[in-house]
């Protein structure tokens, strides 16, 4: 359920924590970055060389993010960046997990000791989601049976 903070106020909701986009989480020794942006759609519209197979789109996204060490690996006219807060989009040092919450299909890619994953659209994927287990550093695909 979506909670409107204007009508109820944040003081009435117990254990509610608002976070920024991107959000950084440190769990024990692991650094995680959560980012909500439709990057694959924007990258497909503005790519120079389209991948041979559509299954490779998520690999290209992961390599672009990690090689540039930035969450906005596109030109400024495509994905404008407010310079005062550009440091929040940088990925240095490279985190252990990057969650790109995109509308694209769910995926998980291991690259350069980092896990890049997208849980996908919950209603469009038959109510499937991903569970990250930090102790094993593994991602498990889950689904709600209807």
Coordinates of C-alpha atoms in Angstrom, one line a residue:
X1 CA 0.0 0.0 0.0
X2 CA 1.2 3.5 -0.8
X3 CA 1.3 5.8 2.1
X4 CA 0.9 9.5 1.5
X5 CA 3.1 11.4 3.9
X6 CA 1.0 14.6 3.4
X7 CA -2.2 13.2 4.7
X8 CA -0.9 11.0 7.5
X9 CA 2.4 12.6 8.4
X10 CA 5.6 10.6 9.0
X11 CA 5.2 10.8 12.8
X12 CA 2.2 8.5 12.8
X13 CA 3.9 5.7 10.8
X14 CA 6.1 3.6 13.0
X15 CA 9.4 2.3 11.6
X16 CA 9.1 4.4 8.4
X17 CA 12.5 5.3 6.9
X18 CA 12.6 7.4 3.7
X19 CA 15.8 7.2 1.6
X20 CA 17.2 9.0 -1.3
X21 CA 17.8 7.8 -4.9
X22 CA 20.4 6.3 -5.1
X23 CA 20.4 4.8 -1.6
X24 CA 23.6 3.3 -0.1
X25 CA 23.4 0.5 2.4
X26 CA 26.2 -1.1 4.3
X27 CA 25.5 -4.6 5.7
X28 CA 28.4 -6.0 7.7
X29 CA 31.3 -5.7 5.2
X30 CA 29.1 -5.4 2.1
X31 CA 28.3 -2.1 0.3
X32 CA 25.1 -2.0 -1.6
X33 CA 23.6 0.7 -3.9
X34 CA 19.9 0.8 -4.7
X35 CA 19.1 3.0 -7.8
X36 CA 15.7 3.5 -9.4
X37 CA 16.0 4.6 -13.0
X38 CA 14.9 3.2 -16.4
X39 CA 18.4 3.0 -17.8
X40 CA 18.0 0.1 -20.3
X41 CA 15.3 1.9 -22.2
X42 CA 17.4 5.1 -22.4
X43 CA 20.6 3.2 -23.3
X44 CA 18.7 1.3 -26.1
X45 CA 17.5 4.6 -27.6
X46 CA 20.9 6.2 -27.6
X47 CA 23.3 3.3 -28.2
X48 CA 26.0 3.4 -30.9
X49 CA 26.1 -0.4 -31.4
X50 CA 23.1 -2.4 -30.5
X51 CA 23.8 -5.9 -29.1
X52 CA 23.3 -8.8 -31.4
X53 CA 20.9 -10.5 -29.0
X54 CA 18.5 -8.8 -26.7
X55 CA 19.7 -11.2 -23.9
X56 CA 22.9 -9.2 -23.8
X57 CA 21.3 -5.9 -22.9
X58 CA 21.7 -6.4 -19.2
X59 CA 25.4 -7.4 -19.6
X60 CA 26.0 -4.2 -21.6
X61 CA 24.3 -2.2 -18.8
X62 CA 26.4 -3.9 -16.1
X63 CA 29.7 -3.3 -18.0
X64 CA 28.8 0.3 -18.7
X65 CA 28.0 1.1 -15.1
X66 CA 31.1 -0.6 -13.7
X67 CA 33.6 0.6 -16.3
X68 CA 32.5 4.2 -15.9
X69 CA 32.0 3.8 -12.1
X70 CA 28.9 5.9 -12.4
X71 CA 25.2 5.3 -12.2
X72 CA 24.5 7.7 -15.1
X73 CA 26.6 6.2 -18.0
X74 CA 24.9 8.3 -20.6
X75 CA 25.5 11.8 -22.2
X76 CA 24.2 14.8 -20.3
X77 CA 21.6 15.6 -22.9
X78 CA 20.1 12.1 -22.3
X79 CA 20.4 11.9 -18.6
X80 CA 21.0 15.3 -17.0
X81 CA 23.0 15.4 -13.8
X82 CA 22.8 18.1 -11.2
X83 CA 26.5 18.8 -10.6
X84 CA 26.2 19.6 -6.9
X85 CA 25.0 16.0 -6.3
X86 CA 27.0 14.1 -8.9
X87 CA 29.1 12.5 -6.2
X88 CA 26.1 10.5 -5.1
X89 CA 26.0 8.8 -8.5
X90 CA 29.7 7.7 -8.4
X91 CA 30.6 4.1 -7.7
X92 CA 34.0 4.4 -6.2
X93 CA 35.0 2.1 -4.7
X94 CA 32.9 -0.4 -6.7
X95 CA 30.1 -1.7 -4.4
X96 CA 29.5 -5.4 -3.8
X97 CA 25.9 -5.1 -5.0
X98 CA 24.1 -2.6 -7.3
X99 CA 20.4 -2.9 -7.6
X100 CA 19.0 -1.1 -10.7
X101 CA 15.3 -1.0 -10.2
X102 CA 14.3 -0.8 -13.9
X103 CA 11.1 -1.7 -15.8
X104 CA 13.1 -4.2 -17.9
X105 CA 13.0 -7.9 -17.3
X106 CA 14.7 -9.3 -14.1
X107 CA 18.4 -10.2 -14.3
X108 CA 21.5 -10.6 -12.3
X109 CA 25.1 -10.3 -13.6
X110 CA 28.3 -11.0 -11.8
X111 CA 31.1 -8.7 -13.1
X112 CA 34.4 -7.7 -11.5
X113 CA 33.6 -9.0 -8.1
X114 CA 30.3 -7.0 -8.1
X115 CA 26.7 -8.2 -8.5
X116 CA 24.5 -6.0 -10.7
X117 CA 20.8 -7.0 -10.5
X118 CA 17.4 -5.8 -11.5
X119 CA 14.3 -7.2 -9.7
X120 CA 12.1 -6.3 -12.7
X121 CA 8.6 -5.1 -12.7
X122 CA 6.6 -7.0 -10.0
X123 CA 3.2 -7.0 -11.7
X124 CA 4.4 -7.6 -15.2
X125 CA 6.5 -10.6 -14.2
X126 CA 3.8 -12.8 -12.7
X127 CA 4.6 -11.4 -9.2
X128 CA 8.2 -12.6 -9.2
X129 CA 11.0 -11.0 -7.3
X130 CA 14.6 -11.5 -6.3
X131 CA 15.9 -12.2 -2.8
X132 CA 19.6 -11.3 -2.0
X133 CA 21.3 -13.5 0.6
X134 CA 24.3 -11.5 1.9
X135 CA 25.9 -14.4 3.8
X136 CA 26.2 -16.5 0.6
X137 CA 26.3 -13.5 -1.8
X138 CA 23.7 -15.2 -4.0
X139 CA 20.5 -14.1 -5.6
X140 CA 17.4 -16.3 -5.5
X141 CA 14.4 -15.9 -7.9
X142 CA 11.1 -16.1 -6.1
X143 CA 7.5 -16.0 -7.2
X144 CA 4.1 -15.6 -5.6
X145 CA 1.7 -18.2 -6.8
X146 CA -1.7 -16.9 -7.6

